[in-house]
Coordinates of C-alpha atoms in Angstrom, one line a residue:
Chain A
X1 CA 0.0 0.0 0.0
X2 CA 1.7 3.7 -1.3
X3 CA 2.0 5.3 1.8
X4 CA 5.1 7.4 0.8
X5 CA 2.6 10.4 0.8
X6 CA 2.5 10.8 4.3
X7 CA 4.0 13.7 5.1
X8 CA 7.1 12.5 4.8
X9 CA 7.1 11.1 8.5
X10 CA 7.9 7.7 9.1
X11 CA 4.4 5.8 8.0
X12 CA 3.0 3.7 11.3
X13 CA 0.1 1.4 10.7
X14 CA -2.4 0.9 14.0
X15 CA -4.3 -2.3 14.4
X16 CA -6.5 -4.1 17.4
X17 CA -3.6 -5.5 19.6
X18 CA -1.8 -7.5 21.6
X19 CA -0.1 -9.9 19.1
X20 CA -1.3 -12.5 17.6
X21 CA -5.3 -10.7 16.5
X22 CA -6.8 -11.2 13.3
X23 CA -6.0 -7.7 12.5
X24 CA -2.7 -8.3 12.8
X25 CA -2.5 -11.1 10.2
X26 CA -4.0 -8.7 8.1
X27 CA -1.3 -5.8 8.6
X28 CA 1.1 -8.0 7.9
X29 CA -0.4 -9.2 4.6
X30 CA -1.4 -5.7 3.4
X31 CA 2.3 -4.1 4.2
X32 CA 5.6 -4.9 4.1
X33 CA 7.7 -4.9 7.8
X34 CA 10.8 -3.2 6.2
X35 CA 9.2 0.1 4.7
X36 CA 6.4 0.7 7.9
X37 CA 6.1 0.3 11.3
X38 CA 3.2 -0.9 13.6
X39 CA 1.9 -0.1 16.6
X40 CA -1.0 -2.1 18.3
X41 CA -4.2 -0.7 20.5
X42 CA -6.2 -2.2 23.1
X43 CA -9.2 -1.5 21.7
X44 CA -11.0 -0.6 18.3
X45 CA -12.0 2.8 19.5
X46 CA -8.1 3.7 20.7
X47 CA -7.3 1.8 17.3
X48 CA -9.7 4.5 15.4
X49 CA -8.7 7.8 17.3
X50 CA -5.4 7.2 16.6
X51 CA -5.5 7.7 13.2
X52 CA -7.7 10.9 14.1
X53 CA -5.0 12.6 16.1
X54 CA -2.5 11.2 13.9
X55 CA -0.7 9.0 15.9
X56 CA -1.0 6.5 13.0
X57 CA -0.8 7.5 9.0
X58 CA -3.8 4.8 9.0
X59 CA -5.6 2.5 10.8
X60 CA -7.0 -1.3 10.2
X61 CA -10.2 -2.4 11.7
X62 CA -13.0 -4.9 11.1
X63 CA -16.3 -3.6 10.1
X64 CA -18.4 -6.6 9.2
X65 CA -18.4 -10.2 9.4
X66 CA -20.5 -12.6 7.3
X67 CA -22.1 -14.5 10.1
X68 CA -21.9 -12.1 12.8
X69 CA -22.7 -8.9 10.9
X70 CA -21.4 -4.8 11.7
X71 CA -18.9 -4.2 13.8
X72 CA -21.0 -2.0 15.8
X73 CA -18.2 0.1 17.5
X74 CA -16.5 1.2 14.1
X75 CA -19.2 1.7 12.5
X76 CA -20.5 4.3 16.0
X77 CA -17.0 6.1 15.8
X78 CA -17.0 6.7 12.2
X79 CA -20.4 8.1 12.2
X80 CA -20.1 10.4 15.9
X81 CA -16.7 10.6 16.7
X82 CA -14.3 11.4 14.0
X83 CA -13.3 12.9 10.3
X84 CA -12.0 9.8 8.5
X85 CA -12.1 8.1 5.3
X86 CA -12.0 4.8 3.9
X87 CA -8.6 3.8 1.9
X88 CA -9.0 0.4 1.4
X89 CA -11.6 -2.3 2.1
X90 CA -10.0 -6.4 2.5
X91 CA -12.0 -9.2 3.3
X92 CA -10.5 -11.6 5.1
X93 CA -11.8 -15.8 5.5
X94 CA -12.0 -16.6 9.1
X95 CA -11.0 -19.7 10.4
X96 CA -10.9 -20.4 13.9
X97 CA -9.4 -23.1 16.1
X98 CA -9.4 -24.5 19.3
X99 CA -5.9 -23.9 21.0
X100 CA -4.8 -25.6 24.2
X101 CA -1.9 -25.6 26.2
X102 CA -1.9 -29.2 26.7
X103 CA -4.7 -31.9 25.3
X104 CA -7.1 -31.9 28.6
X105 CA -9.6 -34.8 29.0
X106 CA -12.0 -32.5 29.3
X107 CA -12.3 -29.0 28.0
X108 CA -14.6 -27.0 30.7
X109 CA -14.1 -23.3 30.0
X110 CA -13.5 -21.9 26.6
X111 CA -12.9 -18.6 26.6
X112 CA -12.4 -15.9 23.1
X113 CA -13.3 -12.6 21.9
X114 CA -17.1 -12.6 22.2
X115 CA -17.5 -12.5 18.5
X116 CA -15.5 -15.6 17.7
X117 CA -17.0 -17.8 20.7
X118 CA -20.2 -16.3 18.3
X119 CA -18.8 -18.1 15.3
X120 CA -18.2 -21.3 16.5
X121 CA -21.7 -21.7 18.7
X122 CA -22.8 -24.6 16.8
X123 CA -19.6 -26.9 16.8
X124 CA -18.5 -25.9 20.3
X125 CA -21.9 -27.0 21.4
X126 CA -21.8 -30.1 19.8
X127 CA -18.5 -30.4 20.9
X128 CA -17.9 -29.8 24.2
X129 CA -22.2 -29.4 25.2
X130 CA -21.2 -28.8 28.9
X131 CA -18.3 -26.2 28.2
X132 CA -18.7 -22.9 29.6
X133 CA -18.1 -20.2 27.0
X134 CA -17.0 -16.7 28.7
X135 CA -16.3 -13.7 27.1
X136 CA -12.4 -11.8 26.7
X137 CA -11.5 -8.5 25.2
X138 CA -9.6 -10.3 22.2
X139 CA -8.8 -13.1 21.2
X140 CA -5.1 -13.0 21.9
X141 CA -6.2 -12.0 25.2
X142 CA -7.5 -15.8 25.5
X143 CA -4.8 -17.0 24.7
X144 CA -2.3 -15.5 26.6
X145 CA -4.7 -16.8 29.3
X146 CA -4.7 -20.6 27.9
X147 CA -1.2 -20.2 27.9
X148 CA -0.7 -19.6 31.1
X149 CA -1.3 -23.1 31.8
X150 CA -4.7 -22.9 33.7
X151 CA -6.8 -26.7 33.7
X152 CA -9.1 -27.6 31.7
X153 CA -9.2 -24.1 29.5
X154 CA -9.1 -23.9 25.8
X155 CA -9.3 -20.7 23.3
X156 CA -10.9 -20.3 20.2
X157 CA -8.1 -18.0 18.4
X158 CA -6.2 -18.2 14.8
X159 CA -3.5 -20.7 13.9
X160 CA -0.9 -17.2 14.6
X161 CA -2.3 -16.7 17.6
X162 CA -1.8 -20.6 18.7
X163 CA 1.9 -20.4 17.4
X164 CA 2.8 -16.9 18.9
X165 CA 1.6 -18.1 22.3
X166 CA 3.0 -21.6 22.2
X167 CA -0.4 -23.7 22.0
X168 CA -1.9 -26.9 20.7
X169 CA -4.7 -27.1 18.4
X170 CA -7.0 -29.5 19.7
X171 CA -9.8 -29.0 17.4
X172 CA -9.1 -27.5 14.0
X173 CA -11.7 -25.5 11.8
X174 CA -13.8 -24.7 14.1
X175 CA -16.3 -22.2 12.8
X176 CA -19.6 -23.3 12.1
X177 CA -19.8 -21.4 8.3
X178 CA -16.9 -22.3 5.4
X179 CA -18.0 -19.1 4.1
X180 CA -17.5 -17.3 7.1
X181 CA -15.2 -13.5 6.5
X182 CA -14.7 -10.7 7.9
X183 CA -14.2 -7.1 6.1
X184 CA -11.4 -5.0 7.5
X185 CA -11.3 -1.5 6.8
X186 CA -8.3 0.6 6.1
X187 CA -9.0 3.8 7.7
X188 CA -7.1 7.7 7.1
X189 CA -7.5 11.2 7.6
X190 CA -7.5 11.9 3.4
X191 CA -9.9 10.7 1.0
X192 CA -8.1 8.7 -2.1
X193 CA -7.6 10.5 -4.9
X194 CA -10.9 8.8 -6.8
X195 CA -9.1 9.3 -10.5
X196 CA -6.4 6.7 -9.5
X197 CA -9.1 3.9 -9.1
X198 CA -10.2 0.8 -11.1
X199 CA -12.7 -1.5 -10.6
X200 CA -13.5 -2.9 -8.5
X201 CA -14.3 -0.2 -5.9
X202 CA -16.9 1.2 -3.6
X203 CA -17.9 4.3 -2.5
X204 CA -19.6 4.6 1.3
X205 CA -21.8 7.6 3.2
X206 CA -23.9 7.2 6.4
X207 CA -26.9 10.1 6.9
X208 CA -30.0 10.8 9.0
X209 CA -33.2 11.2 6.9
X210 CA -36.5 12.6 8.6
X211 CA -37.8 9.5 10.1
X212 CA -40.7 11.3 11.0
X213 CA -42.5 10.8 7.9
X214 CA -43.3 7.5 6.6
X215 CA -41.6 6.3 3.2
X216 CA -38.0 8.7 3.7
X217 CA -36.1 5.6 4.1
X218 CA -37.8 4.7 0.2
X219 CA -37.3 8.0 -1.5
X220 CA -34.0 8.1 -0.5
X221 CA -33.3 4.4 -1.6
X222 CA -34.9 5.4 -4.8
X223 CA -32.0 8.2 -5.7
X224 CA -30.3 5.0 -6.1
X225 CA -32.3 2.5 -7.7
X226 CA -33.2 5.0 -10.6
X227 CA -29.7 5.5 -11.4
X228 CA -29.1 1.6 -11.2
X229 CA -26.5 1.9 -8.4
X230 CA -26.6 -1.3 -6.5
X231 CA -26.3 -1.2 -2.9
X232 CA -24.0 -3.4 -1.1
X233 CA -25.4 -3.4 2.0
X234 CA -27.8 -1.4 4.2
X235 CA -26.9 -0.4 8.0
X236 CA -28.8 1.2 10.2
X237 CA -27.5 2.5 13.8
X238 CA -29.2 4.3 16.6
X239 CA -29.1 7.6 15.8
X240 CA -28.2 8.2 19.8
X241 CA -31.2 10.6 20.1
X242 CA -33.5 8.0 21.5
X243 CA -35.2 5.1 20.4
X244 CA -36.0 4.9 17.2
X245 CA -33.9 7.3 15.9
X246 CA -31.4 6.0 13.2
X247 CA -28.9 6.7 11.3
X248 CA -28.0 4.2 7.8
X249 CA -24.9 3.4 6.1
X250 CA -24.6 3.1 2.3
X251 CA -22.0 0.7 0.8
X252 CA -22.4 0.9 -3.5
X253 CA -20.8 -0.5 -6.0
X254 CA -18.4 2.3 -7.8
X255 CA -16.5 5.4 -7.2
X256 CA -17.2 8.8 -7.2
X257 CA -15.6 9.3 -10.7
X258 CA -18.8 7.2 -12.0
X259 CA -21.4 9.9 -13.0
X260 CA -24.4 7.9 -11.8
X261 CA -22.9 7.3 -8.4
X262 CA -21.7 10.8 -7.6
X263 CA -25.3 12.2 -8.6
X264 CA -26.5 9.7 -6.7
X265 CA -25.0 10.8 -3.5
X266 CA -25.8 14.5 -4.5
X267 CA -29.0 13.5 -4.5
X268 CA -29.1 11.6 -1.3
X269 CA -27.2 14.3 0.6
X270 CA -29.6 16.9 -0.5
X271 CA -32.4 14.9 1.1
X272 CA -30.6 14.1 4.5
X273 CA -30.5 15.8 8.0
X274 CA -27.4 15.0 8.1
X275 CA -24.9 13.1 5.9
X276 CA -21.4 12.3 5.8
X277 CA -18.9 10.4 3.0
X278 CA -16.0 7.9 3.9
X279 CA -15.2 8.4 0.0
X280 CA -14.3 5.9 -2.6
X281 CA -12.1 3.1 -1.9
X282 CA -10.4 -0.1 -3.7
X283 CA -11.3 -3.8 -2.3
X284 CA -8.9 -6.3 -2.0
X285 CA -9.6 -10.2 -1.0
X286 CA -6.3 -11.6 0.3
Chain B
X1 CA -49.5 -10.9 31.7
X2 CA -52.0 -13.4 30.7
X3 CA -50.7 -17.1 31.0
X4 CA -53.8 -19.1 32.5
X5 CA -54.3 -20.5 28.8
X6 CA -50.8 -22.1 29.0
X7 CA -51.7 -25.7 28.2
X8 CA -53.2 -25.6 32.5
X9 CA -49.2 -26.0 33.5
X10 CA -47.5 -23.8 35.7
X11 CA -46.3 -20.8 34.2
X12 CA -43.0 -20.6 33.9
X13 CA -41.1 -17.2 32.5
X14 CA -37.7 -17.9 31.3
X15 CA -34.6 -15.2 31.2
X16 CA -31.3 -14.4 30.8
X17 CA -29.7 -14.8 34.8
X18 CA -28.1 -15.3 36.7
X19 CA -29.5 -13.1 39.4
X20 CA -29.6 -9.2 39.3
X21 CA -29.7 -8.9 35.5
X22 CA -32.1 -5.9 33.4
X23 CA -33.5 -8.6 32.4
X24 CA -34.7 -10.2 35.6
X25 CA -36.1 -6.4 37.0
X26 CA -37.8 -6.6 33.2
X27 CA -39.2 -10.4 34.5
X28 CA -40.6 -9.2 38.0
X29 CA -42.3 -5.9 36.9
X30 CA -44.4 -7.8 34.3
X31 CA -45.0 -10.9 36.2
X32 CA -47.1 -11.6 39.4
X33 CA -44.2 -13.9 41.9
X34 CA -47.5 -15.3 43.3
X35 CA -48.6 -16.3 39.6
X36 CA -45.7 -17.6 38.1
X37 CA -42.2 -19.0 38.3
X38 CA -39.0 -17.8 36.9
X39 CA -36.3 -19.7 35.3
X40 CA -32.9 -18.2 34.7
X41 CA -30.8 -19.3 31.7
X42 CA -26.7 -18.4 31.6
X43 CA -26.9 -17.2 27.6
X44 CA -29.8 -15.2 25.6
X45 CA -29.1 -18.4 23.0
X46 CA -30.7 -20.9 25.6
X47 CA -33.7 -18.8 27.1
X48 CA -35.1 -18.3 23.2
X49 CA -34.9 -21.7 23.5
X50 CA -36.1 -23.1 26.3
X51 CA -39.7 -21.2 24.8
X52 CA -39.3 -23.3 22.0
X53 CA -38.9 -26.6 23.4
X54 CA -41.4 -26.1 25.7
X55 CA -39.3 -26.1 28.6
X56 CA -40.6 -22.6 29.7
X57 CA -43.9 -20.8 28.6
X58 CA -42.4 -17.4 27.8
X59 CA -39.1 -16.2 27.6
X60 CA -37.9 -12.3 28.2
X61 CA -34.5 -10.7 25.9
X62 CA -33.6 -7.7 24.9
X63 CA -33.6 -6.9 21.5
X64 CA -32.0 -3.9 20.7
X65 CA -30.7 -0.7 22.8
X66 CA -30.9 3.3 22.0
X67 CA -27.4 3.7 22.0
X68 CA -25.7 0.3 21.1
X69 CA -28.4 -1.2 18.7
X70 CA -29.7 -4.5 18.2
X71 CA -28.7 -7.9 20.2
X72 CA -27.3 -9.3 17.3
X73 CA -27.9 -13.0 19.1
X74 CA -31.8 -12.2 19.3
X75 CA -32.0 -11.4 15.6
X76 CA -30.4 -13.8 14.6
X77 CA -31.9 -17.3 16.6
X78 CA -35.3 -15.3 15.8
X79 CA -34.5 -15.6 12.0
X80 CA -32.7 -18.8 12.0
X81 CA -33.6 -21.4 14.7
X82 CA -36.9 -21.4 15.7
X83 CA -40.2 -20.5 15.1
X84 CA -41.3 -18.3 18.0
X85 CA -43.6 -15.0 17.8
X86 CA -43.6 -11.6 19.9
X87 CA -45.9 -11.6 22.6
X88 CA -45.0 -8.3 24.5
X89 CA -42.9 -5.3 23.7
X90 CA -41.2 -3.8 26.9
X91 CA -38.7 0.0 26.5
X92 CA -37.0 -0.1 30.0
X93 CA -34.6 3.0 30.8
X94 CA -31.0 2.0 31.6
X95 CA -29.6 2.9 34.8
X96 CA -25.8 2.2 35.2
X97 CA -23.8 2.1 38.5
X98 CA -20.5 1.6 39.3
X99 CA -20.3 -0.8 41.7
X100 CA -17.4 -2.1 44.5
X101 CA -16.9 -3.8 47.7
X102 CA -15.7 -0.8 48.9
X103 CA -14.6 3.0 48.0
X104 CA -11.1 2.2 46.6
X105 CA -8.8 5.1 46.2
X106 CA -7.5 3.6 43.2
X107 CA -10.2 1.6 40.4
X108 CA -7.7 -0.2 37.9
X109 CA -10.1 -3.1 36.2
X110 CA -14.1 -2.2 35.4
X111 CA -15.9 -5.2 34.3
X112 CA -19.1 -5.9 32.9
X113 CA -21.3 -6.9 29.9
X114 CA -19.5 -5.8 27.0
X115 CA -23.1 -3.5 26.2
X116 CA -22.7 -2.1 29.2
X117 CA -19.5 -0.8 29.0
X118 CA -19.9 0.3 25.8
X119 CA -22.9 2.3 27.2
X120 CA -20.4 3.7 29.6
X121 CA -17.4 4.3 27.6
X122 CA -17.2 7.8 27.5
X123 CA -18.1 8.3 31.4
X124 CA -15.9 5.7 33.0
X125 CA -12.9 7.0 30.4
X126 CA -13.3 10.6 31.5
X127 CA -13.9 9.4 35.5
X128 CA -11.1 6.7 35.5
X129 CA -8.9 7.3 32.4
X130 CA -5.7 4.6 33.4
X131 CA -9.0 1.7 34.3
X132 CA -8.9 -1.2 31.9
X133 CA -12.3 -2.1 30.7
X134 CA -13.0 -6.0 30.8
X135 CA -15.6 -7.8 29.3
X136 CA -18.0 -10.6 31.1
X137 CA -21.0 -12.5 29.9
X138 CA -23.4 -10.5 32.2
X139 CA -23.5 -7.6 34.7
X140 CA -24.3 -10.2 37.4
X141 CA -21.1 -12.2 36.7
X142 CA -19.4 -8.9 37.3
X143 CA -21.1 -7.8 40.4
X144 CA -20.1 -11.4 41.6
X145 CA -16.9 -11.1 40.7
X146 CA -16.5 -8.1 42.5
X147 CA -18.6 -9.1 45.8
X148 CA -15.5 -11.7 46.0
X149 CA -13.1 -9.2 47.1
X150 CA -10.5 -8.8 44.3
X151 CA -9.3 -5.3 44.9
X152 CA -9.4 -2.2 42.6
X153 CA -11.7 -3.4 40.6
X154 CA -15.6 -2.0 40.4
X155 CA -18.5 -3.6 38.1
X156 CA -20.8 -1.7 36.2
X157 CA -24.4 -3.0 36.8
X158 CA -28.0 -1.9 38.2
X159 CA -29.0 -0.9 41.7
X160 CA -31.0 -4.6 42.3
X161 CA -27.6 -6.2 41.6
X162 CA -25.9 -3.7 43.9
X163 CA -28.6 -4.8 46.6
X164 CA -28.4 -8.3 45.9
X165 CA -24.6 -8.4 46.1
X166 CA -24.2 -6.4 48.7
X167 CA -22.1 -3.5 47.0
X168 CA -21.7 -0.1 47.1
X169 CA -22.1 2.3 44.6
X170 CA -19.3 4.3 43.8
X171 CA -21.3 6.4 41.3
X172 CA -24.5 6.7 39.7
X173 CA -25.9 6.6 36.8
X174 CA -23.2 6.6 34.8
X175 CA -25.0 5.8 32.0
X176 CA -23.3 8.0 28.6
X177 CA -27.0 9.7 27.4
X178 CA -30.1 9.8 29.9
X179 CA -32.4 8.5 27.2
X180 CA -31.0 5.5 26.7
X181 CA -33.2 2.8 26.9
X182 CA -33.5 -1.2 26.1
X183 CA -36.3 -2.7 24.2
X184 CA -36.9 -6.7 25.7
X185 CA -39.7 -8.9 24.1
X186 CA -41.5 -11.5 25.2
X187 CA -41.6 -14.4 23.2
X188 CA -44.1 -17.3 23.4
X189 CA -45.2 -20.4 20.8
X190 CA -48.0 -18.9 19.5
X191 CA -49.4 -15.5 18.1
X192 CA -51.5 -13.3 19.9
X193 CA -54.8 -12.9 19.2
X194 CA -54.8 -9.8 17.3
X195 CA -58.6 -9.2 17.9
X196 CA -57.7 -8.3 21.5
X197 CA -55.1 -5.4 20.7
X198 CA -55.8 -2.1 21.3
X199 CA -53.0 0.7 20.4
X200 CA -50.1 1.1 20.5
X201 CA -49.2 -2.0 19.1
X202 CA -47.0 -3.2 16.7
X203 CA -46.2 -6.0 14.0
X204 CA -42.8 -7.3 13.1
X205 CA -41.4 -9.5 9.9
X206 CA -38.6 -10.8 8.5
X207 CA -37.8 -11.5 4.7
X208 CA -35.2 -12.2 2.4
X209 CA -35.4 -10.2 -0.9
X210 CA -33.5 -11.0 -4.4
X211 CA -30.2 -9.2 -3.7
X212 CA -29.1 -9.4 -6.9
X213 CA -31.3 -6.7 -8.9
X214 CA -30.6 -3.1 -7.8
X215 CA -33.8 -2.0 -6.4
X216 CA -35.1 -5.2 -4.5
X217 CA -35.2 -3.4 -1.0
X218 CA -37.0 -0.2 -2.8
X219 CA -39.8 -1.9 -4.1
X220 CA -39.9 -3.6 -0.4
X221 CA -40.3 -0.4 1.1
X222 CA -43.1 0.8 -1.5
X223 CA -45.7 -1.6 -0.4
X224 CA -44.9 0.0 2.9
X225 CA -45.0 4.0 2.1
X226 CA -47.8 3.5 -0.4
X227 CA -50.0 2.6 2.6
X228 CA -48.8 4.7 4.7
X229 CA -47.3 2.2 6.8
X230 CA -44.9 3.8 9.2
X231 CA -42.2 1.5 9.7
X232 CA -40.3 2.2 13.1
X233 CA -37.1 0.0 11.9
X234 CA -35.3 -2.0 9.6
X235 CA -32.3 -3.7 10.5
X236 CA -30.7 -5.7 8.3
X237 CA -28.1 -9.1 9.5
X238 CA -26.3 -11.6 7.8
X239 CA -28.1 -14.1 5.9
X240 CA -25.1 -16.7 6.8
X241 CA -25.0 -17.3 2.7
X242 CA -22.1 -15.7 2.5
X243 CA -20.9 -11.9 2.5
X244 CA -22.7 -9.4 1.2
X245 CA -26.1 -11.5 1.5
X246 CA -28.7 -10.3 3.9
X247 CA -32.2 -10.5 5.8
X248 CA -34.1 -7.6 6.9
X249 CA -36.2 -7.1 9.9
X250 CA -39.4 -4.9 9.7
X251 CA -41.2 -3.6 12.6
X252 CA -44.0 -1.5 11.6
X253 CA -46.9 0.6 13.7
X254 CA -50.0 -1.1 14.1
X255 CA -51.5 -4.8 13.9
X256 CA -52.4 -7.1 11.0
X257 CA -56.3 -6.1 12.3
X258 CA -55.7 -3.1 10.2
X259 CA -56.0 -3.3 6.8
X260 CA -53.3 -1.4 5.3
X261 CA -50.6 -3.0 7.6
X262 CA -51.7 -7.1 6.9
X263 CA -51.9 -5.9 3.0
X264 CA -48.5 -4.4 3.0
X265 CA -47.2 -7.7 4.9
X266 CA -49.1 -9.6 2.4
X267 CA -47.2 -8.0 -0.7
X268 CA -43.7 -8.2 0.9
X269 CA -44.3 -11.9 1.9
X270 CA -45.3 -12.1 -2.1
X271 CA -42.1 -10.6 -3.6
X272 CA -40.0 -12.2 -0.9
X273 CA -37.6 -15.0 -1.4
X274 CA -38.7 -16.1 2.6
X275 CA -40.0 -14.6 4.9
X276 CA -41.1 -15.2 8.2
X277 CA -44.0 -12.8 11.0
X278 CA -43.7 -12.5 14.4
X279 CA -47.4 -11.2 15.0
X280 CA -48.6 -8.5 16.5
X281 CA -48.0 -7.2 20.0
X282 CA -48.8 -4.6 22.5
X283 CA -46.2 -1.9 23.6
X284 CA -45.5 -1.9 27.5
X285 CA -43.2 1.1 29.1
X286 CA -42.7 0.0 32.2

């Protein structure tokens, strides 16, 4: 990824920490060790506000997985809390095993990121039906725990994670959909120049319509239709003034550069409250 | 509530426990402790059910939050795993506490329900910025972990699980915006009777459109707005078919006695790929 742009500084990349987290392997695939360096965060919001106060050049987060669905913290910081824009957009295939420190009779607590325990439900259920499943802050944070050589634990954590922390995989695979990914967003504080993109791309916005009439969801899903943009996907997210208030995020097919796009967002901002773009981006399957 | 037709069993309400949880002050304000009996299940996953298997008679969970959004979980083993319909719709105001054993000087670990925290966030960073922020599977499994004794740490949880734990409140209602509320409903085998429903009430679907053709969600919406069917959400989750594939839930004003809103369910049922109703419910505030 060209980040020689950034103001000539030394470019850091941010991620969800400690070692051994999904967004990690991704870091590592999208850049290369030699020309960046990385610094890890505790949490998604820390990851996100760095970027913000430019700690970071840019930051990588999940936004979505396929069985799971929005990452609901991202997607509440992009929208309330900060002026950032999307750079890059990589989905990643999960798969999640079952690491142990040593191969226990019987597994009683298994303990992971409350998303991946998520995940696997069905197999660690059918697996281990008396297992306790208990909730960490990452999963890297479960298995620094399993490592630690407490009885009777297991983790449900990447192959990376297993190796960095010296486990065992006792069960391999483990998540209940083959087709299960999650999208990782590359976030910074510039929109990408739209004219340097090529298929395929996407362009994003979130806005608040008046939800007080009935049908403003439809007219404004109409700017689109009517210009055949197809819509990706369709979030909406409390809008924080009270129940039943919302906010929706746009994903479509396209960049800005593409006429009917661009005069579809015209269109859409025009109607909204309020509205906000993350620009257009590339997206990359790795 | 109105259980005497329950198959002439014991009632028996079913909710996510252990003791001290929103849900279980949700449980006692709507049910008579002479009347009925409670039953307290360790996930959301096994008190959905527990209704359908018969085990209980109805079960209470919260389905979606004014700040955080929906229970993803609820959603989803709505959609996917059983076939279960919405008795009762309950908006209960969040009160959050920070709880200890006693007034540390120095509060280095907050735990709780990963919703509450995030309910929190801003609060506990501006009243404890060095505290680390731990996730549990419930606010009750925090309060107990902090009625043991460790020290420096505080749970954040309701005044009943203070009470019941015998904890002190360090501060109150710490809670980020004062209108935050959580919507619960109570689930049951079978519709209500929607001749008995007086306003407000509501009705709530699910469906699966054709993705594929820009548009599909549009024409959705239509058979809504051109009835003037006000639809008070749409949320839309994975359809576990792979990324980018999704379901959308509908909750509309009003019950399929009214015309307009059982034609308008009618039409998106007809250009649906599936689709499944909840019924129609009354609207409690409590």
């Amino acid at each position: 990824m060209e980040l020689s742009s950034w103001c000539g500084k030394e470019a850091i990349i941010g991620y969800l920490g400690p070692h051994g987290t999904y967004s990690e392997e991704v870091a590592f695939r999208l850049y290369n060790k030699d020309q960046v360096s990385f610094k890890t965060y505790s949490s998604i919001d820390m990851a996100i506000k760095a970027v913000e106060s430019g700690e970071v050049s840019q930051g990588i987060v999940p936004v979505e997985n396929s069985l799971e669905g929005s990452v609901n913290v991202t997607l509440d910081i992009l929208a309330h809390e900060v002026n950032l824009y999307i750079r890059k957009e990589v989905i990643w295939p999960v798969r999640h095993n079952l690491l142990v420190k040593e191969h226990w009779d019987d597994v009683k607590i298994i303990v992971s990121h409350p998303q991946a325990l998520a995940q696997c439900r069905h197999n660690l259920r059918r697996l281990y039906p008396d297992a306790e499943l208990r909730a960490m802050n990452s999963t890297a944070d479960a298995a620094t725990l399993v490592a630690s050589g407490v009885e009777n634990y297991a983790a449900v954590g990447s192959q990376s994670a297993g190796a960095l922390y010296n486990l065992q995989t006792m069960a391999g695979d483990i998540q209940d959909s083959s087709t299960n990914c999650t999208r990782f967003i590359v976030l910074g504080d510039s929109p990408i120049d739209t004219h340097s993109l090529s298929d395929p791309c996407k362009t994003s916005v979130v806005c608040k319509m008046n939800g007080e009439r009935p049908g403003s969801l439809c007219e404004i899903l109409q700017e689109f239709s009517r210009r055949n943009v197809n819509l990706t996907r369709i979030e909406s997210r409390p809008a924080r003034t009270g129940m039943g208030n919302y906010i929706f995020f746009f994903d479509m097919d396209g960049s800005m550069e593409n006429n009917s796009v661009r005069s579809a967002v015209e269109a859409v901002k025009e109607k909204s409250l309020w509205f906000k773009s993350f620009g257009s981006y590339p997206i990359c399957t790795l």
